[in-house]
Amino acid sequence: MTTYRKKLIEVALPLEAINKEAAHEKSVPRKGHPATMHLWWARRPLAACRAVLFASLVDDPSGHPEKFPNEEAQDKERQRLFRIIEDLVKWENSNNETVLNAARAEILKSTNGHPPPVLDPFCGGGSIPLEAQRLGLETHASDLNPVAVLITKALIEIPPNFAGKPPVNPEARKKLDHSKTWRGAEGLAEDVRYYGKWMRDEAEKRIGHLYPKVKLPKEHGGAEATVIAWIWSRTVKCPNPACGASMPLVRSFWLSSKPGKKVWVEPLVDKGRKSVSFEVRAGSGSPPQGTVSRRGVRCVVCGTPVAFDYVRDEGRAGRMSAKLMAIVAEGIRARTYLPPNAVHENIPSSAVPRNPPDSDLPDQALGFRVQRYGFIKHRQLFTSRQLVAMGTFTDLVHEMRDRVLADASNASIPDEAQGVNRGAKGTAPYADAIATYIAFAIDKLADWSSTICSWIHSIEGVRDTFPRQAIPMVWDFVEINPLSNSVGNYWNHLQWVADGLGGIPPATRVGVARQLDAAAFTEGAGNSIVFTDPPYYDNIAYADLADFFYVWLRRSLNKVYPNLFSTLLTPKTQELVATPFRFGGDQEKAERFFEEGLGKAFHQMRDAQHPEFPLTLYYAFKQAESEEADEAGQTQASISVSTGWETMLGGLLKAQFIINGTWPVRTERGARTRSVESNALASSIVVVCRPRSEGAPLATRREFMNALKSELPVALKNLQRGNIAPVDLAQAAIGPGMAVFSRYSKVVEADGSPMTVRTALAVINETLDEVLAEQEGEFDADTRFAIAWFEQYAFNEGPYGEADVLARAKNTAVNGLEEAGIAKAKAGKVRLIGRKELAEDWDPASERRLTIWEVAHYLIRLLEDEGESAASLLLRQVGALGETARDLAYRLYGICERKKWAQEALPYNSLVVAWPEIVRLSRSTRPTEIQAPLGLR
């Protein structure tokens, strides 16, 4: 029996508003966004995390029958809470204290002034703990990965320690305005800029000679210009004995494919010398095809086709080199492309790195391709010049820290012995804090300074190392100038970090981030609310990817965080990922390791979870269309399915959880949120859980199905009242369905065996279809006929005889359907009238045979042709029939999804998504203003 008040997230959410703002957050200008301080893969949008936390803590109105005694009152209160969420998730309101205080007040009201601490044992990029802190909550975070822990420390531990403090650098202190208020970490951010600039200037003194200027041709002014980037081609020797040329391995010779500014590299072949040189050309022509394709490599000198196996062998033997193809310089308001010259080709070889990272790349890892070509060390992902630059910047961190200590000793910060990794304040911790953020800027520079970076000719820019969570093979690569003012330079990265730091909201509490194994932590002791983002089976190799940054962070910060950087690389043994190559290729052992580890983590979370609040977690499970790069560097769409979905649900059940909510939250940029055929509607599912009581009963399959049929209709109505988009309805309905299944200790099949999670999901989906079909009882007879006919023929013709039989069964007649204006019969055929064919002079007030079918399709037509305002005028005319028309849109969308009619489905989804605004506009229209919408008069 339920002894707790249900929280809003267990009943309804304004999901479309949350999803819209989560997507918007990833498309807005990113400066000032905390996520820009350091890359983390699959980081969750702050908007979605804020909304989930709020809805997990705030009571649903149904939990207060004394205040909200009926459905109408409860729904009205829900809508009020929805408006708070809709304001809360907007990017522009991230630091709006009025909006945040309204949310905090609701949380305090529902928690008697004492909200539980938030616990995230898989903190990753820190989005969840940061948003918990933004909402004024006590926050505890942990992760096995030291890079993730450091990112989270930089978000929730360090800024509150120095909140409101002015900068300590001498330049700022000279002009210090004592009347100025330094909000949050603004003072700290100012010092990051100052000392980071000192490092940039020092680096230029020490390694500036490695980045010489280039003389521009007369047509470009003839002056010296700063080089932005050098574009290189990897090379191997042609296997043709009659050739033996150094073959350039090039994906594309384009430099700029912009209209009116086409520039490319032209390979010039000297057949006598068996050599290739490069020239830059511009104009109306086009370059030759690249020498690398999906089939293999082509020697540009002799034309011999070469297999990738040969290239791999040459790479593993250490015989792969690089040749300069072009120089990109700062021109007058545009890029200037120049051919290579001896000075710029030879200078990189004079760079001698000092103690470069000698750590090993994994033998195998998800998304890693370079090992097959001889790249087995992290240092091999960089040129010698890049290694010198990275080494110079990381070494300067230690010198910079000494300068901060000297300057801060004259400032108002008292000295204390402990470092920032222990949460203390003072001179030394302040210097450590600045070192941390500048080390992040160096990490961002590393992302843009490896030989995995490539040139994007369509925008004349650089693709960094990690546009996705992989390290693929890149043939023609870009080496940027870190000391320039363009394209991935150090100063620009430093500004991004400082702006992100300045954008962190002031916090009244210092959060805690620690390195812990989620399967073994003992936090919370039954008084926390757990919200986390666990690993996704075998989707992302976080530890292997994080090593790319770890090797440089360790060099910069090993003395600041000795415990975090005590190992050569990030921990791998305990990482929860189902990758067979970690287990000698044994798939079964890998799966068992993941399942057992995740199960242990869930048991620990159950022990930590406060009994009055739900546990929430993200999980990615739907098919997601992604772009993979093949060996030719070509991107191609691939469909992957997270097979961990059932594993995750099963793990929660074994840990004695009831699953009573599943909300599809779109958390990835680029998701095709309106597609039906791809089933790529949501990148993540928020799963809502409660601990199951001891002594939960068994149930038979029949009892389970009867309970589903009894409870799912009410839950479905709540979801529809929350205006969940039809595209998300089926997934969201799994939550209340699994709530029924998981409240039993076991559901027994007829043969005595326990029902599996997979079978339960199938039963829930079947019941959902039945419930949606039963809602047709609210529709008129003509509409019920139209639904059944639509399911068979959509808007195509079908036999008159079938239509006649179906019409009689639905208590109507074909001629009546014609009279109603929703069907046409001719020459022994019948078809439904499409919305574009509907009568122009339709007036619902004078309609003798008004149908829900007409109302829905006229609303859709007006929405498509004239927008929400026009649809709202019609809604005022039809009144309560509008809500029933919206229910019809759910039903028709479900049919389209099942039939894979993608284009037919979109209008029905659009009507529901636009419904809140249509309703709002209809209520704001004065009765005297109402007239038939344009096109219906």
Short mmCIF file of N, CA and C in Angstrom, two decimals, residues 592-680:
data_model
loop_
_atom_site.label_atom_id
_atom_site.label_comp_id
_atom_site.label_asym_id
_atom_site.label_seq_id
_atom_site.Cartn_x
_atom_site.Cartn_y
_atom_site.Cartn_z
N ARG A 592 27.73 -10.20 -17.75
CA ARG A 592 27.53 -10.55 -16.35
C ARG A 592 28.19 -9.52 -15.41
N PHE A 593 29.37 -9.07 -15.80
CA PHE A 593 30.08 -8.06 -15.01
C PHE A 593 29.24 -6.78 -14.92
N PHE A 594 28.70 -6.35 -16.05
CA PHE A 594 27.90 -5.13 -16.07
C PHE A 594 26.64 -5.29 -15.22
N GLU A 595 25.93 -6.39 -15.42
CA GLU A 595 24.68 -6.61 -14.70
C GLU A 595 24.92 -6.68 -13.19
N GLU A 596 25.96 -7.41 -12.78
CA GLU A 596 26.23 -7.54 -11.35
C GLU A 596 26.65 -6.21 -10.75
N GLY A 597 27.51 -5.47 -11.46
CA GLY A 597 27.98 -4.18 -10.95
C GLY A 597 26.85 -3.17 -10.85
N LEU A 598 26.01 -3.12 -11.89
CA LEU A 598 24.90 -2.19 -11.85
C LEU A 598 23.90 -2.58 -10.77
N GLY A 599 23.71 -3.90 -10.60
CA GLY A 599 22.81 -4.37 -9.54
C GLY A 599 23.30 -3.95 -8.16
N LYS A 600 24.61 -4.05 -7.93
CA LYS A 600 25.18 -3.62 -6.64
C LYS A 600 24.97 -2.12 -6.43
N ALA A 601 25.17 -1.35 -7.52
CA ALA A 601 24.97 0.10 -7.42
C ALA A 601 23.52 0.43 -7.08
N PHE A 602 22.58 -0.29 -7.71
CA PHE A 602 21.17 -0.05 -7.41
C PHE A 602 20.83 -0.39 -5.96
N HIS A 603 21.42 -1.45 -5.44
CA HIS A 603 21.18 -1.80 -4.03
C HIS A 603 21.72 -0.71 -3.11
N GLN A 604 22.89 -0.15 -3.44
CA GLN A 604 23.45 0.93 -2.63
C GLN A 604 22.54 2.16 -2.70
N MET A 605 22.01 2.44 -3.88
CA MET A 605 21.11 3.58 -4.04
C MET A 605 19.84 3.38 -3.22
N ARG A 606 19.34 2.15 -3.19
CA ARG A 606 18.12 1.87 -2.42
C ARG A 606 18.36 2.14 -0.95
N ASP A 607 19.53 1.76 -0.46
CA ASP A 607 19.85 2.02 0.95
C ASP A 607 19.95 3.51 1.25
N ALA A 608 20.40 4.27 0.24
CA ALA A 608 20.59 5.71 0.44
C ALA A 608 19.29 6.50 0.28
N GLN A 609 18.32 5.95 -0.47
CA GLN A 609 17.15 6.72 -0.88
C GLN A 609 16.20 7.01 0.28
N HIS A 610 15.78 8.25 0.38
CA HIS A 610 14.78 8.67 1.38
C HIS A 610 13.44 8.06 0.99
N PRO A 611 12.72 7.45 1.93
CA PRO A 611 11.49 6.72 1.57
C PRO A 611 10.35 7.63 1.08
N GLU A 612 10.41 8.92 1.34
CA GLU A 612 9.32 9.80 0.94
C GLU A 612 9.48 10.36 -0.47
N PHE A 613 10.59 10.03 -1.12
CA PHE A 613 10.86 10.62 -2.44
C PHE A 613 11.24 9.53 -3.44
N PRO A 614 10.93 9.76 -4.71
CA PRO A 614 11.31 8.77 -5.73
C PRO A 614 12.78 8.89 -6.13
N LEU A 615 13.35 7.78 -6.52
CA LEU A 615 14.67 7.76 -7.15
C LEU A 615 14.47 7.98 -8.64
N THR A 616 15.29 8.81 -9.25
CA THR A 616 15.19 9.04 -10.69
C THR A 616 16.55 8.82 -11.33
N LEU A 617 16.51 8.28 -12.54
CA LEU A 617 17.76 8.09 -13.26
C LEU A 617 17.51 8.20 -14.76
N TYR A 618 18.55 8.60 -15.47
CA TYR A 618 18.51 8.64 -16.92
C TYR A 618 18.89 7.26 -17.46
N TYR A 619 18.28 6.91 -18.57
CA TYR A 619 18.80 5.76 -19.31
C TYR A 619 18.51 5.90 -20.79
N ALA A 620 19.50 5.65 -21.62
CA ALA A 620 19.33 5.70 -23.08
C ALA A 620 18.98 4.30 -23.55
N PHE A 621 17.86 4.19 -24.31
CA PHE A 621 17.53 2.83 -24.76
C PHE A 621 17.02 2.80 -26.18
N LYS A 622 16.42 3.89 -26.67
CA LYS A 622 15.80 3.82 -27.98
C LYS A 622 16.85 3.77 -29.06
N GLN A 623 16.42 3.35 -30.22
CA GLN A 623 17.32 3.40 -31.36
C GLN A 623 17.72 4.83 -31.59
N ALA A 624 19.00 5.03 -31.87
CA ALA A 624 19.50 6.38 -32.13
C ALA A 624 20.30 6.34 -33.41
N GLU A 625 19.97 7.23 -34.29
CA GLU A 625 20.71 7.29 -35.54
C GLU A 625 21.94 8.14 -35.31
N SER A 626 23.11 7.60 -35.61
CA SER A 626 24.35 8.32 -35.37
C SER A 626 25.22 8.27 -36.60
N GLU A 627 26.19 9.18 -36.64
CA GLU A 627 27.12 9.20 -37.76
C GLU A 627 28.43 8.58 -37.32
N GLU A 628 28.85 7.56 -38.04
CA GLU A 628 30.13 6.94 -37.80
C GLU A 628 31.04 7.26 -38.97
N ALA A 629 32.31 7.38 -38.68
CA ALA A 629 33.25 7.63 -39.76
C ALA A 629 33.96 6.33 -40.10
N ASP A 630 33.99 6.01 -41.39
CA ASP A 630 34.71 4.81 -41.79
C ASP A 630 36.17 5.17 -41.97
N GLU A 631 36.97 4.21 -42.43
CA GLU A 631 38.40 4.44 -42.54
C GLU A 631 38.74 5.50 -43.57
N ALA A 632 37.81 5.77 -44.45
CA ALA A 632 38.03 6.81 -45.44
C ALA A 632 37.69 8.18 -44.89
N GLY A 633 37.22 8.23 -43.66
CA GLY A 633 36.81 9.49 -43.10
C GLY A 633 35.43 9.91 -43.53
N GLN A 634 34.72 9.04 -44.25
CA GLN A 634 33.38 9.35 -44.70
C GLN A 634 32.41 9.08 -43.56
N THR A 635 31.43 9.98 -43.38
CA THR A 635 30.41 9.73 -42.37
C THR A 635 29.25 8.98 -42.98
N GLN A 636 28.72 8.06 -42.23
CA GLN A 636 27.60 7.29 -42.73
C GLN A 636 26.67 6.98 -41.56
N ALA A 637 25.37 7.04 -41.82
CA ALA A 637 24.38 6.83 -40.77
C ALA A 637 24.37 5.36 -40.36
N SER A 638 24.25 5.14 -39.08
CA SER A 638 24.12 3.78 -38.59
C SER A 638 23.08 3.76 -37.47
N ILE A 639 22.39 2.66 -37.32
CA ILE A 639 21.37 2.54 -36.29
C ILE A 639 21.90 1.60 -35.21
N SER A 640 21.88 2.09 -33.98
CA SER A 640 22.34 1.26 -32.88
C SER A 640 21.23 1.19 -31.84
N VAL A 641 21.15 0.09 -31.15
CA VAL A 641 20.12 -0.10 -30.14
C VAL A 641 20.81 -0.39 -28.82
N SER A 642 20.40 0.31 -27.76
CA SER A 642 20.97 0.06 -26.45
C SER A 642 20.35 -1.20 -25.87
N THR A 643 21.10 -2.28 -25.89
CA THR A 643 20.59 -3.55 -25.37
C THR A 643 20.58 -3.57 -23.85
N GLY A 644 21.03 -2.51 -23.21
CA GLY A 644 21.02 -2.45 -21.76
C GLY A 644 19.69 -2.03 -21.16
N TRP A 645 18.69 -1.67 -21.98
CA TRP A 645 17.41 -1.21 -21.45
C TRP A 645 16.76 -2.27 -20.57
N GLU A 646 16.62 -3.48 -21.08
CA GLU A 646 16.01 -4.55 -20.28
C GLU A 646 16.89 -4.90 -19.09
N THR A 647 18.22 -4.86 -19.30
CA THR A 647 19.14 -5.14 -18.21
C THR A 647 18.95 -4.15 -17.07
N MET A 648 18.81 -2.88 -17.44
CA MET A 648 18.63 -1.84 -16.43
C MET A 648 17.31 -2.03 -15.67
N LEU A 649 16.22 -2.26 -16.41
CA LEU A 649 14.94 -2.47 -15.74
C LEU A 649 14.99 -3.70 -14.84
N GLY A 650 15.59 -4.78 -15.35
CA GLY A 650 15.72 -5.99 -14.55
C GLY A 650 16.55 -5.76 -13.30
N GLY A 651 17.62 -4.96 -13.43
CA GLY A 651 18.46 -4.66 -12.27
C GLY A 651 17.71 -3.89 -11.20
N LEU A 652 16.87 -2.94 -11.63
CA LEU A 652 16.07 -2.19 -10.66
C LEU A 652 15.08 -3.10 -9.94
N LEU A 653 14.49 -4.04 -10.67
CA LEU A 653 13.53 -4.96 -10.04
C LEU A 653 14.24 -5.86 -9.04
N LYS A 654 15.43 -6.34 -9.40
CA LYS A 654 16.18 -7.20 -8.46
C LYS A 654 16.59 -6.44 -7.20
N ALA A 655 16.77 -5.11 -7.34
CA ALA A 655 17.12 -4.29 -6.19
C ALA A 655 15.88 -3.85 -5.41
N GLN A 656 14.74 -4.48 -5.71
CA GLN A 656 13.49 -4.25 -4.98
C GLN A 656 12.93 -2.84 -5.20
N PHE A 657 13.01 -2.38 -6.45
CA PHE A 657 12.40 -1.10 -6.79
C PHE A 657 11.09 -1.32 -7.56
N ILE A 658 10.15 -0.42 -7.35
CA ILE A 658 8.98 -0.32 -8.21
C ILE A 658 9.27 0.77 -9.23
N ILE A 659 9.03 0.48 -10.49
CA ILE A 659 9.24 1.46 -11.55
C ILE A 659 7.89 2.07 -11.90
N ASN A 660 7.71 3.34 -11.58
CA ASN A 660 6.38 3.91 -11.80
C ASN A 660 6.39 5.16 -12.68
N GLY A 661 7.43 5.34 -13.42
CA GLY A 661 7.45 6.44 -14.38
C GLY A 661 8.58 6.29 -15.37
N THR A 662 8.28 6.51 -16.65
CA THR A 662 9.32 6.54 -17.68
C THR A 662 9.01 7.71 -18.61
N TRP A 663 9.87 8.71 -18.59
CA TRP A 663 9.64 9.93 -19.35
C TRP A 663 10.72 10.10 -20.41
N PRO A 664 10.32 10.16 -21.68
CA PRO A 664 11.31 10.37 -22.74
C PRO A 664 11.76 11.83 -22.78
N VAL A 665 13.01 12.05 -22.46
CA VAL A 665 13.57 13.41 -22.43
C VAL A 665 14.62 13.52 -23.51
N ARG A 666 14.46 14.45 -24.39
CA ARG A 666 15.41 14.61 -25.50
C ARG A 666 16.60 15.41 -25.02
N THR A 667 17.71 14.73 -24.86
CA THR A 667 18.88 15.35 -24.24
C THR A 667 20.05 15.51 -25.19
N GLU A 668 19.90 15.16 -26.46
CA GLU A 668 21.02 15.25 -27.40
C GLU A 668 20.69 16.18 -28.54
N ARG A 669 21.64 17.03 -28.89
CA ARG A 669 21.45 17.90 -30.04
C ARG A 669 21.38 17.05 -31.30
N GLY A 670 20.48 17.42 -32.20
CA GLY A 670 20.41 16.72 -33.48
C GLY A 670 19.46 15.56 -33.51
N ALA A 671 18.81 15.24 -32.37
CA ALA A 671 17.84 14.14 -32.39
C ALA A 671 16.70 14.50 -33.32
N ARG A 672 16.24 13.52 -34.10
CA ARG A 672 15.15 13.77 -35.04
C ARG A 672 13.84 13.60 -34.29
N THR A 673 13.42 14.70 -33.63
CA THR A 673 12.33 14.60 -32.66
C THR A 673 10.96 14.42 -33.27
N ARG A 674 10.85 14.46 -34.58
CA ARG A 674 9.52 14.26 -35.15
C ARG A 674 9.48 13.04 -36.07
N SER A 675 10.49 12.23 -36.04
CA SER A 675 10.51 11.07 -36.92
C SER A 675 9.73 9.93 -36.30
N VAL A 676 9.08 9.16 -37.15
CA VAL A 676 8.38 7.96 -36.68
C VAL A 676 9.16 6.72 -37.08
N GLU A 677 9.63 6.71 -38.33
CA GLU A 677 10.23 5.49 -38.84
C GLU A 677 11.53 5.14 -38.12
N SER A 678 12.29 6.15 -37.69
CA SER A 678 13.58 5.86 -37.09
C SER A 678 13.46 5.41 -35.65
N ASN A 679 12.31 5.69 -35.00
CA ASN A 679 12.16 5.40 -33.58
C ASN A 679 13.25 6.09 -32.78
N ALA A 680 13.71 7.24 -33.28
CA ALA A 680 14.79 7.97 -32.63
C ALA A 680 14.24 9.20 -31.94
#
